[in-house]
Amino acid sequence: MTGGPVTGSAAGGGGPSGGGLVTLGETLGLLVADDVGPLSLASGMKLSMGGAESNVAIGVSRLGVPATWIGRLGRDPIGDLVERHLLGERVRAIVHRDDAPTAIMLRERRTGSVQNVTYYRHGSAGSHLQPSDVPEGVVEEAGVLHLTGITPALGEGPAATVRAALRRARAAGVPVSVDLNYRSRLWDPATAAPVFRELVAGADMAFAGDDEARIALELDDRTGPEKLATALAELGPREVVIKRGRHGATALIDGELIDVPAVPVQVVDSVGAGDAFVAGYLACRLTGRSPEEGLRTAAVTGALAVTVPGDWEASPRPHELDLLGAGDDVQR
């Protein structure tokens, strides 16, 4: 198995990529209740931000790899907050300001282990994303283009933007990473499935929870992670990772199955763990490390993400990767 950096897609035939991560999508303002219990009884709320793509960009940036986020934000204080956080995390933010408001999500800590999320994103600035928002050369000079299954669900413009960016990356030989990230509030499984398969077919690296893989492949709940990884790989990507939460991850890399165990931690907030996992893996691949090391690092970054509240706040820096005392155990 190669230990070098991710290489250009088969369509582009490129060699090793020297750029960082480029991603696009919607980032929302995030309000989280201070108290556990019904949101209507909360005494206060913490204001932050969250979004799958920006979470990955921050995670990659903290690990020392250049990252660029592209999106639309409203001309409002929440948009200012998002941009300020991204810049503060050394993420290059290509921001287009829009007359529509920046989306917001409210997170209710209903019990100590159950959270509910309410979105206010219909007609938001992020839903107005267009292919022209992605400047010429940005995708073409990337080390990896990272996409998710959330953005195509936001509307025709965002879906067209994802497809255009994917085509540009393939034409330029830039590797493509896709994390399915199913959101039931945005679309139903039957509508999402063909789009998910389209994205996976254009990807070099594909990430999915086992439930998301079943949606994409329209398989039942009895299908195990090995078969899911194999079926996704048959669509095109040479690196497929099935994220299994506390059960670790199952990967199929260039035809070889690898299981990596989860790192045991005390879970405080599980939101953002999958994004942190992807960030750890991509940061390793972008810096020339092997898929095995990428999986080990991803297990640690995903575990650290759940140790504090917030979507991205616990993403580690390189010197923090041994905080949990994780071993090097990758089981074949």
Tab-separated table of C-alpha atoms in Angstrom:
chain	number	residue	atom	x	y	z
A	1	MET	CA	0.000	0.000	0.000
A	2	THR	CA	1.362	3.389	-0.922
A	3	GLY	CA	2.761	5.624	1.763
A	4	GLY	CA	2.948	8.692	-0.447
A	5	PRO	CA	0.573	11.634	-0.724
A	6	VAL	CA	-2.819	11.338	-2.314
A	7	THR	CA	-2.477	11.467	-6.069
A	8	GLY	CA	-4.518	12.814	-8.925
A	9	SER	CA	-7.772	11.187	-9.972
A	10	ALA	CA	-7.820	8.576	-12.670
A	11	ALA	CA	-9.647	10.960	-14.961
A	12	GLY	CA	-6.960	13.602	-14.639
A	13	GLY	CA	-3.976	11.296	-14.435
A	14	GLY	CA	-2.092	13.762	-12.245
A	15	GLY	CA	0.848	13.123	-9.965
A	16	PRO	CA	1.262	13.983	-6.290
A	17	SER	CA	-0.679	17.067	-5.256
A	18	GLY	CA	1.129	19.816	-3.423
A	19	GLY	CA	-1.787	22.017	-2.318
A	20	GLY	CA	-3.978	21.896	0.749
A	21	LEU	CA	-7.624	21.152	1.318
A	22	VAL	CA	-10.375	23.085	-0.472
A	23	THR	CA	-13.994	22.678	0.573
A	24	LEU	CA	-17.302	24.459	0.077
A	25	GLY	CA	-20.694	24.489	1.710
A	26	GLU	CA	-22.821	26.179	4.344
A	27	THR	CA	-21.650	27.153	7.809
A	28	LEU	CA	-24.306	28.132	10.324
A	29	GLY	CA	-24.451	30.106	13.511
A	30	LEU	CA	-24.872	27.727	16.442
A	31	LEU	CA	-26.734	28.353	19.669
A	32	VAL	CA	-26.340	25.671	22.346
A	33	ALA	CA	-28.332	25.671	25.574
A	34	ASP	CA	-26.268	25.993	28.729
A	35	ASP	CA	-28.578	23.702	30.657
A	36	VAL	CA	-29.672	20.124	30.175
A	37	GLY	CA	-33.417	19.961	29.639
A	38	PRO	CA	-36.093	21.515	27.409
A	39	LEU	CA	-34.802	24.418	25.358
A	40	SER	CA	-37.760	26.531	26.441
A	41	LEU	CA	-36.436	26.433	29.998
A	42	ALA	CA	-32.788	27.167	29.201
A	43	SER	CA	-31.323	30.002	31.250
A	44	GLY	CA	-28.741	30.889	28.622
A	45	MET	CA	-27.133	29.844	25.373
A	46	LYS	CA	-23.620	29.781	23.962
A	47	LEU	CA	-23.095	31.305	20.511
A	48	SER	CA	-20.683	29.612	18.140
A	49	MET	CA	-20.773	28.188	14.622
A	50	GLY	CA	-20.835	24.816	12.916
A	51	GLY	CA	-20.865	23.198	9.512
A	52	ALA	CA	-19.505	19.899	8.262
A	53	GLU	CA	-17.175	21.403	5.686
A	54	SER	CA	-15.824	24.186	7.871
A	55	ASN	CA	-15.368	21.702	10.732
A	56	VAL	CA	-13.113	19.627	8.469
A	57	ALA	CA	-11.261	22.719	7.256
A	58	ILE	CA	-10.527	23.775	10.846
A	59	GLY	CA	-9.451	20.262	11.794
A	60	VAL	CA	-7.043	20.074	8.871
A	61	SER	CA	-5.700	23.567	9.534
A	62	ARG	CA	-4.999	22.777	13.184
A	63	LEU	CA	-2.926	19.822	12.029
A	64	GLY	CA	-0.737	22.159	9.998
A	65	VAL	CA	-2.222	21.691	6.533
A	66	PRO	CA	-3.494	24.689	4.506
A	67	ALA	CA	-7.276	24.757	4.211
A	68	THR	CA	-9.714	26.889	2.208
A	69	TRP	CA	-13.464	27.203	2.801
A	70	ILE	CA	-15.790	28.686	0.175
A	71	GLY	CA	-19.328	29.793	0.933
A	72	ARG	CA	-21.956	32.486	1.267
A	73	LEU	CA	-22.721	34.344	4.463
A	74	GLY	CA	-25.291	37.001	5.231
A	75	ARG	CA	-24.446	40.631	5.818
A	76	ASP	CA	-25.177	40.135	9.494
A	77	PRO	CA	-23.431	39.576	12.834
A	78	ILE	CA	-23.628	35.782	12.493
A	79	GLY	CA	-21.866	35.995	9.153
A	80	ASP	CA	-19.210	38.161	10.778
A	81	LEU	CA	-18.815	35.611	13.567
A	82	VAL	CA	-18.362	32.718	11.113
A	83	GLU	CA	-15.777	34.581	9.066
A	84	ARG	CA	-13.892	35.700	12.154
A	85	HIS	CA	-13.740	32.168	13.564
A	86	LEU	CA	-12.477	30.750	10.264
A	87	LEU	CA	-9.796	33.381	9.916
A	88	GLY	CA	-8.845	32.906	13.565
A	89	GLU	CA	-8.298	29.220	12.837
A	90	ARG	CA	-6.062	30.102	9.872
A	91	VAL	CA	-8.565	28.846	7.337
A	92	ARG	CA	-8.548	30.801	4.102
A	93	ALA	CA	-12.153	31.959	3.786
A	94	ILE	CA	-13.479	32.850	0.347
A	95	VAL	CA	-16.683	34.511	1.489
A	96	HIS	CA	-19.454	35.896	-0.680
A	97	ARG	CA	-21.818	38.127	1.252
A	98	ASP	CA	-25.500	37.687	0.459
A	99	ASP	CA	-28.636	39.691	1.151
A	100	ALA	CA	-30.226	36.622	2.764
A	101	PRO	CA	-29.405	35.869	6.412
A	102	THR	CA	-26.785	33.443	7.639
A	103	ALA	CA	-28.452	30.217	8.739
A	104	ILE	CA	-28.738	29.340	12.419
A	105	MET	CA	-29.177	26.079	14.298
A	106	LEU	CA	-30.367	25.667	17.872
A	107	ARG	CA	-29.112	22.688	19.847
A	108	GLU	CA	-31.149	21.448	22.773
A	109	ARG	CA	-29.424	19.207	25.332
A	110	ARG	CA	-32.634	17.328	26.114
A	111	THR	CA	-30.905	14.822	28.399
A	112	GLY	CA	-27.302	14.171	29.310
A	113	SER	CA	-26.908	11.976	26.224
A	114	VAL	CA	-29.633	13.125	23.806
A	115	GLN	CA	-29.482	16.317	21.773
A	116	ASN	CA	-32.052	17.794	19.417
A	117	VAL	CA	-31.236	20.272	16.664
A	118	THR	CA	-33.595	22.799	15.099
A	119	TYR	CA	-32.467	24.478	11.874
A	120	TYR	CA	-33.329	27.915	10.533
A	121	ARG	CA	-31.749	27.650	7.090
A	122	HIS	CA	-34.559	27.848	4.505
A	123	GLY	CA	-33.700	30.616	2.044
A	124	SER	CA	-30.400	31.286	3.817
A	125	ALA	CA	-27.325	32.868	2.306
A	126	GLY	CA	-25.645	29.472	2.114
A	127	SER	CA	-28.509	28.058	0.058
A	128	HIS	CA	-27.722	30.632	-2.660
A	129	LEU	CA	-24.260	29.201	-3.404
A	130	GLN	CA	-23.503	29.216	-7.145
A	131	PRO	CA	-20.783	27.659	-9.336
A	132	SER	CA	-19.383	31.125	-10.044
A	133	ASP	CA	-18.646	31.504	-6.307
A	134	VAL	CA	-15.691	29.131	-6.708
A	135	PRO	CA	-12.850	31.208	-8.202
A	136	GLU	CA	-10.851	29.892	-11.116
A	137	GLY	CA	-7.725	28.076	-10.051
A	138	VAL	CA	-8.736	27.397	-6.450
A	139	VAL	CA	-9.972	23.865	-7.072
A	140	GLU	CA	-7.348	23.229	-9.720
A	141	GLU	CA	-4.496	24.039	-7.306
A	142	ALA	CA	-5.878	22.048	-4.359
A	143	GLY	CA	-4.299	18.978	-2.844
A	144	VAL	CA	-7.787	17.602	-2.158
A	145	LEU	CA	-11.280	18.871	-2.899
A	146	HIS	CA	-13.557	17.862	-0.018
A	147	LEU	CA	-17.320	17.698	-0.570
A	148	THR	CA	-20.256	16.485	1.510
A	149	GLY	CA	-23.724	15.183	0.826
A	150	ILE	CA	-25.221	18.121	2.709
A	151	THR	CA	-24.587	20.848	0.159
A	152	PRO	CA	-26.483	19.242	-2.776
A	153	ALA	CA	-29.557	19.065	-0.525
A	154	LEU	CA	-29.636	22.841	-0.001
A	155	GLY	CA	-31.029	23.673	-3.441
A	156	GLU	CA	-30.325	23.774	-7.146
A	157	GLY	CA	-27.514	26.316	-6.881
A	158	PRO	CA	-25.533	24.452	-4.222
A	159	ALA	CA	-26.058	21.143	-6.040
A	160	ALA	CA	-24.789	22.685	-9.284
A	161	THR	CA	-21.807	24.134	-7.410
A	162	VAL	CA	-20.839	20.730	-6.023
A	163	ARG	CA	-21.106	19.107	-9.449
A	164	ALA	CA	-19.117	21.896	-11.119
A	165	ALA	CA	-16.357	21.724	-8.497
A	166	LEU	CA	-16.240	17.945	-8.854
A	167	ARG	CA	-15.892	18.184	-12.630
A	168	ARG	CA	-13.140	20.780	-12.305
A	169	ALA	CA	-11.211	18.642	-9.838
A	170	ARG	CA	-11.454	15.562	-12.024
A	171	ALA	CA	-10.332	17.498	-15.089
A	172	ALA	CA	-7.334	18.892	-13.195
A	173	GLY	CA	-6.317	15.573	-11.632
A	174	VAL	CA	-7.126	16.817	-8.121
A	175	PRO	CA	-8.189	14.063	-5.719
A	176	VAL	CA	-11.755	14.303	-4.440
A	177	SER	CA	-12.922	13.409	-0.947
A	178	VAL	CA	-16.628	12.909	-0.234
A	179	ASP	CA	-18.320	12.475	3.149
A	180	LEU	CA	-21.975	11.547	2.672
A	181	ASN	CA	-23.241	13.267	5.836
A	182	TYR	CA	-26.949	12.474	5.476
A	183	ARG	CA	-29.309	15.065	6.980
A	184	SER	CA	-32.901	13.868	7.344
A	185	ARG	CA	-34.162	17.442	7.819
A	186	LEU	CA	-33.025	18.279	4.285
A	187	TRP	CA	-34.183	15.277	2.242
A	188	ASP	CA	-35.433	11.727	2.454
A	189	PRO	CA	-33.318	8.619	1.779
A	190	ALA	CA	-34.887	7.891	-1.607
A	191	THR	CA	-34.048	11.380	-2.864
A	192	ALA	CA	-30.551	11.371	-1.389
A	193	ALA	CA	-29.527	7.903	-2.606
A	194	PRO	CA	-28.850	8.638	-6.310
A	195	VAL	CA	-27.007	11.863	-5.445
A	196	PHE	CA	-24.862	10.019	-2.922
A	197	ARG	CA	-23.967	7.398	-5.519
A	198	GLU	CA	-23.086	10.127	-8.010
A	199	LEU	CA	-20.763	11.787	-5.506
A	200	VAL	CA	-19.090	8.526	-4.500
A	201	ALA	CA	-18.592	7.591	-8.145
A	202	GLY	CA	-16.628	10.807	-8.674
A	203	ALA	CA	-14.537	10.479	-5.518
A	204	ASP	CA	-11.089	9.091	-4.819
A	205	MET	CA	-11.833	8.894	-1.086
A	206	ALA	CA	-15.302	8.248	0.325
A	207	PHE	CA	-16.433	8.418	3.957
A	208	ALA	CA	-19.798	7.297	5.284
A	209	GLY	CA	-21.455	6.129	8.440
A	210	ASP	CA	-22.815	2.632	8.053
A	211	ASP	CA	-26.368	4.001	7.964
A	212	GLU	CA	-25.370	6.537	5.283
A	213	ALA	CA	-23.730	3.839	3.193
A	214	ARG	CA	-26.922	1.794	3.360
A	215	ILE	CA	-28.910	4.803	2.163
A	216	ALA	CA	-26.548	5.339	-0.768
A	217	LEU	CA	-26.578	1.684	-1.749
A	218	GLU	CA	-30.244	1.120	-0.859
A	219	LEU	CA	-29.350	-1.888	1.272
A	220	ASP	CA	-31.018	-3.133	4.432
A	221	ASP	CA	-29.778	-2.882	8.005
A	222	ARG	CA	-28.305	-6.385	7.944
A	223	THR	CA	-25.496	-5.399	5.580
A	224	GLY	CA	-22.193	-5.310	7.465
A	225	PRO	CA	-19.407	-2.718	7.175
A	226	GLU	CA	-17.117	-4.886	5.021
A	227	LYS	CA	-19.810	-5.409	2.403
A	228	LEU	CA	-20.749	-1.729	2.556
A	229	ALA	CA	-17.141	-0.670	1.981
A	230	THR	CA	-16.798	-3.109	-0.902
A	231	ALA	CA	-20.022	-1.960	-2.536
A	232	LEU	CA	-19.044	1.714	-2.271
A	233	ALA	CA	-15.582	0.965	-3.682
A	234	GLU	CA	-17.214	-0.698	-6.681
A	235	LEU	CA	-18.649	2.723	-7.571
A	236	GLY	CA	-15.150	4.117	-8.085
A	237	PRO	CA	-13.182	5.367	-5.039
A	238	ARG	CA	-9.987	3.562	-4.150
A	239	GLU	CA	-10.168	4.582	-0.481
A	240	VAL	CA	-13.442	3.943	1.368
A	241	VAL	CA	-13.929	4.417	5.100
A	242	ILE	CA	-17.042	3.311	6.972
A	243	LYS	CA	-17.241	5.327	10.195
A	244	ARG	CA	-18.766	3.231	12.971
A	245	GLY	CA	-18.643	5.528	16.000
A	246	ARG	CA	-17.749	3.690	19.192
A	247	HIS	CA	-17.074	0.566	17.119
A	248	GLY	CA	-14.204	2.224	15.246
A	249	ALA	CA	-13.965	2.232	11.468
A	250	THR	CA	-13.696	-0.241	8.611
A	251	ALA	CA	-11.711	0.823	5.568
A	252	LEU	CA	-11.121	-0.646	2.149
A	253	ILE	CA	-7.913	0.864	0.763
A	254	ASP	CA	-6.826	-0.205	-2.704
A	255	GLY	CA	-8.689	-3.478	-2.199
A	256	GLU	CA	-7.330	-4.201	1.308
A	257	LEU	CA	-9.674	-4.293	4.313
A	258	ILE	CA	-8.467	-2.584	7.490
A	259	ASP	CA	-10.261	-2.287	10.830
A	260	VAL	CA	-9.251	0.437	13.256
A	261	PRO	CA	-10.672	0.423	16.797
A	262	ALA	CA	-12.210	3.471	18.401
A	263	VAL	CA	-10.224	5.264	21.104
A	264	PRO	CA	-12.174	4.980	24.376
A	265	VAL	CA	-13.134	8.336	25.885
A	266	GLN	CA	-15.807	9.876	28.061
A	267	VAL	CA	-18.282	11.397	25.599
A	268	VAL	CA	-19.373	14.944	26.355
A	269	ASP	CA	-20.728	16.003	22.944
A	270	SER	CA	-20.723	13.600	19.991
A	271	VAL	CA	-21.475	16.244	17.356
A	272	GLY	CA	-18.534	16.871	15.047
A	273	ALA	CA	-16.779	13.559	15.688
A	274	GLY	CA	-17.202	12.378	12.113
A	275	ASP	CA	-15.847	15.641	10.722
A	276	ALA	CA	-12.834	15.473	13.032
A	277	PHE	CA	-12.217	11.879	11.922
A	278	VAL	CA	-12.223	12.939	8.264
A	279	ALA	CA	-9.930	15.884	9.026
A	280	GLY	CA	-7.392	13.621	10.704
A	281	TYR	CA	-7.369	11.210	7.797
A	282	LEU	CA	-7.109	13.873	5.102
A	283	ALA	CA	-4.383	15.802	6.929
A	284	CYS	CA	-2.263	12.647	6.964
A	285	ARG	CA	-2.880	11.853	3.329
A	286	LEU	CA	-2.121	15.431	2.291
A	287	THR	CA	1.227	15.294	4.071
A	288	GLY	CA	2.299	12.042	2.484
A	289	ARG	CA	1.516	9.640	5.295
A	290	SER	CA	0.039	6.211	4.721
A	291	PRO	CA	-3.646	5.303	4.895
A	292	GLU	CA	-2.878	3.211	7.996
A	293	GLU	CA	-1.424	6.224	9.786
A	294	GLY	CA	-4.325	8.283	8.525
A	295	LEU	CA	-6.775	5.871	10.125
A	296	ARG	CA	-4.896	5.842	13.421
A	297	THR	CA	-4.801	9.636	13.483
A	298	ALA	CA	-8.467	9.847	12.489
A	299	ALA	CA	-9.445	7.613	15.397
A	300	VAL	CA	-7.669	9.983	17.775
A	301	THR	CA	-9.009	13.219	16.263
A	302	GLY	CA	-12.532	11.793	16.245
A	303	ALA	CA	-12.211	10.746	19.883
A	304	LEU	CA	-10.838	14.091	21.011
A	305	ALA	CA	-13.734	15.868	19.288
A	306	VAL	CA	-16.295	14.345	21.655
A	307	THR	CA	-14.473	15.300	24.855
A	308	VAL	CA	-15.736	18.899	24.969
A	309	PRO	CA	-18.916	20.660	23.838
A	310	GLY	CA	-18.930	22.108	20.337
A	311	ASP	CA	-18.572	21.051	16.728
A	312	TRP	CA	-14.884	21.877	16.185
A	313	GLU	CA	-13.455	23.365	19.353
A	314	ALA	CA	-11.617	20.181	20.429
A	315	SER	CA	-9.882	19.555	17.106
A	316	PRO	CA	-6.284	18.842	18.096
A	317	ARG	CA	-2.966	20.290	17.052
A	318	PRO	CA	-0.123	17.886	16.228
A	319	HIS	CA	1.404	17.948	19.719
A	320	GLU	CA	-1.987	17.026	21.216
A	321	LEU	CA	-2.484	13.791	19.294
A	322	ASP	CA	-1.036	11.703	22.139
A	323	LEU	CA	-3.267	13.222	24.814
A	324	LEU	CA	-5.438	10.110	24.947
A	325	GLY	CA	-2.527	7.689	25.018
A	326	ALA	CA	-3.796	5.995	21.864
A	327	GLY	CA	-1.885	2.964	20.701
A	328	ASP	CA	-0.874	2.047	17.179
A	329	ASP	CA	-3.277	-0.860	16.936
A	330	VAL	CA	-4.606	-1.333	13.424
A	331	GLN	CA	-6.159	-4.746	12.999
A	332	ARG	CA	-6.233	-6.427	9.578
